[in-house]
Structures are given as structure tokens and as C-alpha cells.
Short mmCIF file of C-alpha atoms in Angstrom, two decimals:
data_model
loop_
_atom_site.label_atom_id
_atom_site.label_comp_id
_atom_site.label_asym_id
_atom_site.label_seq_id
_atom_site.Cartn_x
_atom_site.Cartn_y
_atom_site.Cartn_z
CA MET A 1 0.00 0.00 0.00
CA THR A 2 1.44 3.36 -1.05
CA THR A 3 1.42 6.28 1.40
CA VAL A 4 0.46 9.63 -0.16
CA ASP A 5 0.42 13.16 1.21
CA GLY A 6 -2.33 15.77 0.93
CA TRP A 7 -1.32 16.55 -2.64
CA GLY A 8 -1.46 12.93 -3.75
CA GLN A 9 2.33 12.58 -3.84
CA PRO A 10 3.87 9.27 -2.70
CA VAL A 11 5.87 9.66 0.49
CA GLY A 12 7.71 7.33 2.83
CA ASP A 13 5.98 5.55 5.66
CA GLU A 14 6.00 7.27 9.03
CA VAL A 15 8.76 5.99 11.31
CA ASP A 16 8.77 5.96 15.11
CA TRP A 17 12.48 6.64 15.53
CA SER A 18 14.31 9.36 17.45
CA GLY A 19 17.99 8.74 16.69
CA ALA A 20 20.81 6.33 17.45
CA ARG A 21 23.73 6.39 19.88
CA ARG A 22 27.36 6.65 18.89
CA PRO A 23 29.30 3.48 19.78
CA ARG A 24 31.75 3.98 22.63
CA GLY A 25 33.87 0.89 22.19
CA GLU A 26 31.85 -1.28 24.54
CA VAL A 27 33.30 -4.78 25.01
CA LEU A 28 31.18 -7.31 23.09
CA ARG A 29 31.33 -10.88 24.36
CA GLY A 30 30.48 -14.01 22.43
CA ARG A 31 31.06 -17.70 22.85
CA HIS A 32 33.91 -17.94 20.33
CA VAL A 33 35.33 -14.40 20.33
CA ARG A 34 35.46 -11.23 22.39
CA LEU A 35 35.59 -7.77 20.84
CA GLU A 36 37.42 -5.07 22.76
CA PRO A 37 38.58 -1.56 21.83
CA LEU A 38 41.72 -1.61 19.68
CA THR A 39 44.54 0.06 21.64
CA GLU A 40 48.32 0.20 21.76
CA HIS A 41 48.18 -3.09 23.66
CA HIS A 42 47.25 -4.78 20.37
CA VAL A 43 50.26 -3.51 18.39
CA ASP A 44 51.84 -6.97 18.25
CA GLY A 45 48.60 -8.32 16.85
CA LEU A 46 48.58 -5.67 14.12
CA LEU A 47 52.13 -6.69 13.27
CA ASP A 48 50.91 -10.28 12.97
CA LEU A 49 48.30 -9.05 10.49
CA GLY A 50 51.09 -7.21 8.68
CA ALA A 51 52.80 -10.54 8.09
CA HIS A 52 49.92 -11.41 5.72
CA PRO A 53 50.18 -8.68 3.05
CA ARG A 54 47.36 -10.06 0.91
CA LEU A 55 44.94 -9.03 3.67
CA TRP A 56 45.82 -5.38 2.96
CA THR A 57 45.46 -5.35 -0.83
CA TYR A 58 42.12 -3.55 -0.95
CA LEU A 59 42.65 -1.24 2.05
CA SER A 60 43.81 2.36 1.82
CA MET A 61 46.69 1.64 4.21
CA GLY A 62 49.44 -0.92 3.87
CA PRO A 63 50.76 -3.43 6.40
CA PRO A 64 52.84 -1.90 9.20
CA ALA A 65 56.58 -2.44 8.87
CA ASP A 66 57.35 -1.87 12.56
CA ARG A 67 55.80 -1.08 15.92
CA SER A 68 55.68 2.66 15.31
CA GLU A 69 53.68 2.18 12.11
CA ALA A 70 51.37 -0.28 13.85
CA LEU A 71 50.82 2.26 16.64
CA ARG A 72 49.89 4.90 14.07
CA LEU A 73 47.26 2.54 12.68
CA VAL A 74 45.64 2.50 16.12
CA SER A 75 45.57 6.29 16.45
CA GLN A 76 44.58 7.00 12.84
CA ASP A 77 41.43 4.91 12.77
CA ASP A 78 38.53 7.18 11.76
CA GLY A 79 35.81 5.05 13.34
CA VAL A 80 35.50 2.80 16.38
CA ALA A 81 38.03 0.00 16.02
CA TYR A 82 37.84 -3.37 17.75
CA ALA A 83 40.39 -6.07 18.37
CA VAL A 84 39.05 -9.60 17.99
CA VAL A 85 40.50 -11.83 20.70
CA ASP A 86 40.10 -15.41 21.89
CA PRO A 87 37.97 -15.21 25.07
CA ALA A 88 39.93 -17.96 26.83
CA SER A 89 43.54 -17.04 26.04
CA GLY A 90 43.25 -13.37 25.07
CA ARG A 91 45.12 -14.13 21.83
CA PHE A 92 44.70 -11.50 19.12
CA LEU A 93 42.76 -12.93 16.16
CA GLY A 94 41.93 -9.91 14.00
CA ARG A 95 40.29 -6.53 13.86
CA ALA A 96 37.10 -4.84 12.64
CA SER A 97 35.68 -1.33 12.86
CA TYR A 98 32.52 0.69 12.86
CA LEU A 99 32.94 3.32 10.11
CA ARG A 100 30.78 6.15 8.72
CA VAL A 101 29.04 6.44 12.08
CA GLN A 102 25.97 8.64 11.52
CA PRO A 103 23.68 8.45 14.55
CA GLN A 104 21.63 11.44 13.37
CA VAL A 105 20.38 9.49 10.33
CA GLY A 106 20.63 6.00 11.83
CA SER A 107 23.34 4.62 9.52
CA ILE A 108 26.58 2.85 10.41
CA GLU A 109 29.12 0.77 8.46
CA VAL A 110 31.23 -2.24 9.36
CA GLY A 111 34.63 -2.27 7.69
CA ALA A 112 38.41 -2.61 7.93
CA VAL A 113 37.80 -6.29 8.69
CA MET A 114 40.96 -8.41 8.83
CA TYR A 115 41.23 -11.88 10.33
CA LEU A 116 44.34 -13.91 10.93
CA PRO A 117 44.24 -17.29 9.12
CA VAL A 118 43.43 -19.08 12.39
CA LEU A 119 40.11 -17.18 12.56
CA GLN A 120 39.14 -17.29 8.88
CA ARG A 121 36.22 -19.54 7.90
CA THR A 122 35.43 -20.41 11.53
CA ARG A 123 32.39 -19.93 13.74
CA GLY A 124 34.31 -17.15 15.46
CA ALA A 125 34.57 -15.19 12.22
CA THR A 126 30.79 -15.26 11.78
CA GLU A 127 30.23 -14.45 15.44
CA VAL A 128 32.28 -11.26 15.03
CA GLN A 129 29.70 -10.03 12.53
CA LEU A 130 26.78 -11.14 14.69
CA LEU A 131 28.12 -9.25 17.70
CA LEU A 132 28.77 -6.02 15.78
CA ALA A 133 25.44 -6.01 13.94
CA ARG A 134 23.43 -6.93 17.03
CA HIS A 135 25.08 -4.13 19.02
CA ALA A 136 24.40 -1.61 16.25
CA PHE A 137 20.74 -2.50 15.81
CA GLU A 138 19.63 -3.57 19.28
CA ASP A 139 21.80 -1.57 21.68
CA LEU A 140 22.56 1.57 19.70
CA GLY A 141 19.35 1.93 17.69
CA TYR A 142 20.62 2.11 14.10
CA ARG A 143 18.21 1.56 11.20
CA ARG A 144 20.78 0.81 8.49
CA TYR A 145 23.97 -1.28 8.63
CA GLU A 146 26.36 -1.01 5.67
CA TRP A 147 29.18 -3.06 4.16
CA LYS A 148 31.24 -1.56 1.34
CA CYS A 149 34.21 -2.94 -0.54
CA ASP A 150 36.37 -2.57 -3.61
CA SER A 151 34.32 -4.03 -6.44
CA LEU A 152 37.25 -6.29 -7.34
CA ASN A 153 37.42 -7.74 -3.82
CA ALA A 154 35.58 -10.98 -4.54
CA PRO A 155 36.05 -12.52 -1.04
CA SER A 156 34.52 -9.45 0.60
CA ARG A 157 31.58 -9.46 -1.79
CA ARG A 158 30.94 -13.14 -1.11
CA ALA A 159 31.17 -12.55 2.64
CA ALA A 160 28.61 -9.73 2.54
CA LEU A 161 26.11 -11.86 0.62
CA ARG A 162 26.72 -14.90 2.81
CA LEU A 163 25.98 -12.87 5.94
CA GLY A 164 22.68 -11.64 4.52
CA PHE A 165 23.54 -8.15 3.26
CA GLU A 166 21.70 -6.97 0.12
CA GLU A 167 23.80 -5.65 -2.78
CA GLU A 168 22.66 -2.10 -3.57
CA GLY A 169 24.90 -1.04 -6.45
CA THR A 170 28.35 0.19 -7.43
CA TRP A 171 29.81 3.68 -7.26
CA ARG A 172 32.11 3.94 -10.25
CA GLN A 173 35.43 5.72 -9.78
CA ALA A 174 34.58 6.23 -6.12
CA MET A 175 38.20 6.94 -5.14
CA VAL A 176 41.86 6.42 -5.90
CA VAL A 177 43.56 3.93 -3.58
CA LYS A 178 47.31 3.32 -3.71
CA GLY A 179 47.44 5.00 -7.11
CA ARG A 180 44.71 2.79 -8.60
CA ASN A 181 41.08 3.37 -9.47
CA ARG A 182 38.56 1.90 -7.07
CA ASP A 183 34.92 1.24 -7.85
CA THR A 184 33.03 0.64 -4.61
CA THR A 185 30.15 -1.83 -4.25
CA TRP A 186 27.61 -1.14 -1.52
CA PHE A 187 25.76 -3.72 0.57
CA ALA A 188 23.43 -3.16 3.51
CA THR A 189 20.82 -4.65 5.79
CA THR A 190 18.22 -2.71 7.75
CA ASP A 191 16.41 -2.99 11.04
CA ARG A 192 13.48 -4.52 9.14
CA GLY A 193 15.66 -7.28 7.70
CA TRP A 194 17.77 -7.74 10.82
CA PRO A 195 15.56 -10.29 12.65
CA ARG A 196 15.92 -12.77 9.79
CA VAL A 197 19.66 -12.11 9.40
CA ARG A 198 20.19 -12.56 13.14
CA ALA A 199 18.09 -15.73 13.34
CA ALA A 200 20.08 -17.28 10.49
CA MET A 201 23.47 -16.48 12.04
CA GLU A 202 22.42 -17.79 15.43
CA ALA A 203 21.04 -21.00 13.92
CA TRP A 204 24.18 -21.49 11.83
CA LEU A 205 26.42 -20.97 14.88
CA ASP A 206 24.47 -23.47 16.99
CA ASP A 207 26.22 -26.72 17.87
CA ALA A 208 23.39 -28.65 16.21
CA ASN A 209 24.55 -27.29 12.85
CA HIS A 210 28.08 -28.68 13.25
CA ASP A 211 29.37 -32.24 13.44
CA ALA A 212 31.90 -33.61 15.93
CA ALA A 213 34.77 -32.35 13.76
CA GLY A 214 33.29 -28.84 13.66
CA ARG A 215 32.14 -29.07 10.02
CA GLN A 216 28.93 -27.24 9.13
CA ARG A 217 25.89 -29.34 8.29
CA ARG A 218 24.14 -26.52 6.42
CA THR A 219 25.64 -23.35 5.01
CA LEU A 220 24.53 -19.99 6.36
CA THR A 221 22.79 -19.29 3.06
CA GLU A 222 20.86 -22.57 3.33
CA VAL A 223 19.89 -21.84 6.93
CA ARG A 224 18.61 -18.39 6.04
CA ALA A 225 16.67 -19.67 3.02
CA GLY A 226 14.82 -22.10 5.28
CA LEU A 227 13.56 -19.44 7.69
CA VAL A 228 9.97 -18.21 7.64
CA GLU A 229 9.91 -14.57 6.56
CA PRO A 230 8.83 -12.29 9.46
CA PRO A 231 5.96 -9.87 8.72
CA GLY A 232 7.12 -6.40 7.65
CA SER A 233 10.68 -7.48 6.85
CA ASP A 234 12.71 -6.49 3.82
CA GLY A 235 11.95 -9.82 2.15
CA PRO A 236 14.20 -12.74 1.32
CA GLY A 237 16.38 -10.79 -1.08
CA ARG A 238 18.23 -12.17 -4.05
CA PRO A 239 19.53 -15.71 -4.29
CA VAL A 240 23.16 -15.85 -3.24
CA GLU A 241 25.80 -18.47 -3.64
CA PRO A 242 26.20 -20.83 -0.68
CA GLY A 243 28.71 -19.72 1.92
#
């Protein structure tokens, strides 16, 4: 049903929303990972990430060559940066950030995501995204949660679709990064679509979805496709390749 104003013009639906809060680096605890504010105490972990240069290919910055450069990466972050750590040992596993934080319009982005190989393609890697999105939507009150990447970054595009983000389009010649053109592809989910995205991630993470060796029984895409669509949601979205 289309909403119209007094002049017969189509307008957006009324929204009962009064604004979102800016994240303050609250510690986010999960079963497989803990997210804590990225500080100078994580410099060695950033150097570990620097030992994997392919992780930095599509980022505006390069891997740190020494401790001083790693320390600058901590202080130069434009958003709210988190270290991903093992909750039992405290071992550094990766990093992720809230970027483009816009509480006045209810929009926030997740980005600068880098995982050490030990975290990649694990339940902990998915739980990182569950914790960040849940905090943004349910604790901070955001309506829109974005994921953007270099259009040539195929792993990042696959990850966004696997997690349940909708592809929204590509900004051509969005910027110049490391002397090269970058087209940027946008993905997002909203507070209307979030219940289904959350339910799928939680069901995928559940022990019942993994065998004794830790192998998944159903992919996250398959789990999400099997969920009943909640009333008023964004809809099931486009088919995506299994993740």
C-alpha cells in the first residue's frame, strides 16, 4: 500500500524513531570471540596481520613495517576500532571497525575487517559479525547497517552476501587507492531485515549445525533460506551463492 500526502504525492511511511547512539567501544562478548577496543596493547597483533600482506590489498593503508607504524594505525582509525580476541587465552585474532558512524540518520558501516588465518572460515569469524550487527541494531538503535568494498574484492563481496547483506549497487570511480582506481560496491541490511539475518546467524552458529569435527551441516545461506519470513521485513532478497 502506497502512502500519499495531501497533494497525492507518494511519500515514505512514518517511522517511530528518534535517533541512534554513537558506539563507545563497549566490550562485546560471544562464545567464540570477544571484541574489545583496539589500543596500543594490540600492536603486536597488528604486526601479525602485517605478516599477511594479501589481507591489505584492498585497504587504503598498507601493512605496518614496525611497531611505530602499527601504533599509528591505532591512532589513525577514523571510526571505532575493535580487536578480535580469543575469550579464553586473550590471543589477538583480528580486527574490525565501525565506520561512517551517523547516529543522526541512523546509519553505520562495518569495515576494515581483517582476520588472521586461524580465525578465517570459523564460527568465530561469523560471530564477530553477529556481535557487531546486534550491538548496532539492538543496543545503539541504528536503522541501516552497511558493508562496502572494492568491487574487485571478490572474497569481501561473497562474505557480505553470505551474511545476509543486500547488494545495492556500485559507485564507479569512487576513489583512488594506492594510485589505482577503485569502484566501490555497496551492501546493507536494515532494522526490518535484521531479525531474519540474526536468526540465520544464530542457527548457523548453533552446535546442532556442526558435526563432531566442527564441520557445518548446512551453510549460512541454506539456513537463512529455510527461515519463515517475518511480517514487515525487507523480504528474502536475491539468491546468493552458498557460503
